mmCIF file of C-alpha atoms in Angstrom:
data_model
loop_
_atom_site.group_PDB
_atom_site.id
_atom_site.type_symbol
_atom_site.label_atom_id
_atom_site.label_comp_id
_atom_site.label_asym_id
_atom_site.label_seq_id
_atom_site.Cartn_x
_atom_site.Cartn_y
_atom_site.Cartn_z
ATOM 1 C CA MET U 22 -0.135 0.005 -0.041
ATOM 2 C CA ARG U 23 2.800 2.293 0.697
ATOM 3 C CA SER U 24 4.315 2.019 -2.583
ATOM 4 C CA VAL U 25 1.197 2.363 -4.441
ATOM 5 C CA ILE U 26 0.826 5.763 -2.547
ATOM 6 C CA ARG U 27 4.303 6.754 -3.309
ATOM 7 C CA THR U 28 4.042 6.020 -6.862
ATOM 8 C CA LEU U 29 0.678 8.078 -7.038
ATOM 9 C CA LEU U 30 2.109 11.054 -5.307
ATOM 10 C CA ALA U 31 5.711 10.811 -7.169
ATOM 11 C CA PRO U 32 4.376 13.356 -10.031
ATOM 12 C CA VAL U 33 3.030 16.056 -7.327
ATOM 13 C CA ILE U 34 6.576 15.528 -5.281
ATOM 14 C CA TRP U 35 8.604 16.168 -8.591
ATOM 15 C CA VAL U 36 6.928 19.151 -9.396
ATOM 16 C CA ALA U 37 6.880 20.464 -5.673
ATOM 17 C CA ASP U 38 10.635 19.681 -5.717
ATOM 18 C CA LYS U 39 11.137 21.725 -8.940
ATOM 19 C CA LEU U 40 8.973 24.451 -8.166
ATOM 20 C CA GLY U 41 9.316 24.697 -4.327
ATOM 21 C CA THR U 42 13.116 25.005 -4.031
ATOM 22 C CA SER U 43 15.376 27.972 -5.414
ATOM 23 C CA ARG U 44 19.073 28.276 -5.774
ATOM 24 C CA GLN U 45 20.178 30.420 -2.663
ATOM 25 C CA VAL U 46 24.251 30.387 -3.638
ATOM 26 C CA SER U 47 25.537 33.041 -6.022
ATOM 27 C CA ARG U 48 28.815 32.405 -7.786
ATOM 28 C CA SER U 49 30.874 34.016 -10.633
ATOM 29 C CA GLU U 50 30.644 32.188 -13.788
ATOM 30 C CA ALA U 51 34.539 30.894 -13.212
ATOM 31 C CA GLN U 52 33.499 29.697 -9.690
ATOM 32 C CA GLN U 53 30.449 27.743 -11.219
ATOM 33 C CA ALA U 54 32.649 26.237 -13.512
ATOM 34 C CA GLU U 55 34.610 24.866 -10.852
ATOM 35 C CA VAL U 56 32.020 23.517 -9.019
ATOM 36 C CA ASP U 57 30.350 21.760 -11.907
ATOM 37 C CA GLN U 58 33.565 20.130 -12.691
ATOM 38 C CA ALA U 59 33.840 18.953 -9.130
ATOM 39 C CA CYS U 60 30.395 17.786 -9.408
ATOM 40 C CA GLU U 61 31.371 15.419 -12.154
ATOM 41 C CA THR U 62 32.880 13.196 -9.461
ATOM 42 C CA LEU U 63 29.633 13.098 -7.546
ATOM 43 C CA ALA U 64 26.170 10.682 -8.092
ATOM 44 C CA LEU U 65 23.278 10.653 -5.861
ATOM 45 C CA TYR U 66 21.756 7.242 -5.575
ATOM 46 C CA GLN U 67 17.908 8.064 -4.851
ATOM 47 C CA ALA U 68 14.329 7.023 -5.166
ATOM 48 C CA TRP U 69 12.233 10.022 -6.321
ATOM 49 C CA SER U 70 9.542 9.855 -3.759
ATOM 50 C CA GLU U 71 11.601 9.291 -0.689
ATOM 51 C CA PRO U 72 11.309 11.847 1.657
ATOM 52 C CA ASP U 73 15.293 11.976 2.746
ATOM 53 C CA CYS U 74 16.300 11.765 -1.067
ATOM 54 C CA ILE U 75 13.800 14.796 -1.760
ATOM 55 C CA GLN U 76 15.289 16.891 1.204
ATOM 56 C CA VAL U 77 18.987 16.055 -0.433
ATOM 57 C CA ARG U 78 17.963 17.137 -3.873
ATOM 58 C CA ARG U 79 16.449 20.364 -2.698
ATOM 59 C CA GLU U 80 19.784 21.006 -0.882
ATOM 60 C CA ILE U 81 21.480 20.319 -4.502
ATOM 61 C CA THR U 82 19.218 22.810 -6.121
ATOM 62 C CA ARG U 83 19.854 25.529 -3.120
ATOM 63 C CA LEU U 84 23.534 25.080 -3.548
ATOM 64 C CA GLY U 85 23.218 25.455 -7.251
ATOM 65 C CA LEU U 86 24.793 21.906 -7.959
ATOM 66 C CA GLU U 87 24.862 19.742 -10.979
ATOM 67 C CA ILE U 88 24.880 16.340 -9.502
ATOM 68 C CA GLU U 89 23.985 12.855 -11.237
ATOM 69 C CA THR U 90 20.966 11.356 -9.860
ATOM 70 C CA ARG U 91 20.451 7.670 -10.255
ATOM 71 C CA ASP U 92 17.165 5.969 -9.139
ATOM 72 C CA VAL U 93 17.746 2.817 -7.762
ATOM 73 C CA ARG U 94 13.827 2.011 -8.304
ATOM 74 C CA LEU U 95 13.919 2.500 -12.014
ATOM 75 C CA ASP U 96 17.200 1.083 -12.986
ATOM 76 C CA PRO U 97 18.596 -2.531 -11.795
ATOM 77 C CA GLU U 98 21.836 -1.496 -12.676
ATOM 78 C CA ASN U 99 22.067 1.286 -10.248
ATOM 79 C CA THR U 100 20.184 -1.033 -7.499
ATOM 80 C CA ARG U 101 23.151 -3.504 -8.084
ATOM 81 C CA ALA U 102 25.845 -0.959 -8.011
ATOM 82 C CA LEU U 103 24.577 0.512 -4.803
ATOM 83 C CA LYS U 104 24.340 -2.738 -3.013
ATOM 84 C CA GLU U 105 27.517 -4.569 -4.410
ATOM 85 C CA GLU U 106 29.940 -1.644 -4.479
ATOM 86 C CA GLY U 107 28.404 0.691 -1.945
ATOM 87 C CA GLY U 108 27.760 -2.017 0.641
ATOM 88 C CA LYS U 109 24.243 -1.916 1.242
ATOM 89 C CA LEU U 110 20.929 -0.761 -0.332
ATOM 90 C CA GLU U 111 20.082 2.367 1.215
ATOM 91 C CA VAL U 112 19.057 5.484 -0.193
ATOM 92 C CA PRO U 113 19.886 8.660 -0.235
ATOM 93 C CA CYS U 114 23.770 7.608 -0.739
ATOM 94 C CA LEU U 115 26.186 9.939 -2.348
ATOM 95 C CA TYR U 116 28.827 8.421 -4.515
ATOM 96 C CA ILE U 117 32.330 10.394 -4.147
ATOM 97 C CA ARG U 118 35.090 9.680 -6.635
ATOM 98 C CA GLU U 119 38.252 11.194 -5.005
ATOM 99 C CA PRO U 120 41.153 12.572 -6.996
ATOM 100 C CA GLN U 121 43.407 10.024 -6.271
ATOM 101 C CA GLY U 122 40.470 7.427 -7.814
ATOM 102 C CA GLU U 123 39.262 6.222 -4.025
ATOM 103 C CA GLU U 124 35.746 5.916 -3.910
ATOM 104 C CA ARG U 125 33.515 6.899 -1.022
ATOM 105 C CA TRP U 126 29.782 6.165 -0.127
ATOM 106 C CA LEU U 127 27.989 8.639 2.320
ATOM 107 C CA TYR U 128 24.714 7.385 3.564
ATOM 108 C CA GLY U 129 21.968 9.257 5.050
ATOM 109 C CA ALA U 130 20.716 12.924 4.263
ATOM 110 C CA GLN U 131 22.194 14.742 6.708
ATOM 111 C CA VAL U 132 25.493 13.297 6.277
ATOM 112 C CA ILE U 133 25.301 14.134 2.601
ATOM 113 C CA ILE U 134 23.904 17.601 3.123
ATOM 114 C CA ASP U 135 26.512 18.508 5.783
ATOM 115 C CA TYR U 136 29.271 17.401 3.156
ATOM 116 C CA LEU U 137 27.805 19.224 0.408
ATOM 117 C CA ARG U 138 27.666 22.448 2.436
ATOM 118 C CA GLU U 139 31.046 22.074 3.386
ATOM 119 C CA GLN U 140 32.363 21.248 -0.020
ATOM 120 C CA PHE U 141 30.056 24.007 -1.988
ATOM 121 C CA GLY U 142 28.469 26.136 0.507
ATOM 122 C CA GLU U 143 29.475 29.881 1.037
#
């Protein structure tokens, strides 16, 4: 029943997510280009209707970040990667490819938000 409700509410959540959050960080064009390049090493494993995932996506919008999202409910490959490479099947999860080639997997909305604010906040 819970999944049916989430499925039915997903379009409403998507619209609210897009219209209800605005960018709050201002950067020069050069600074934004650096941030965009840094974001290429990140990916958010998520599910559109999960409240914690919505919270993280809103923070991404507020910070003006372009982070690839990988929905684990829509793509079995994303589910496999999250479980096998990340270690557990839990969303939200931020995948980070470090400059030295190491990989990190951050789990939990607040942990991810704190990391993003530390890395990209004003």
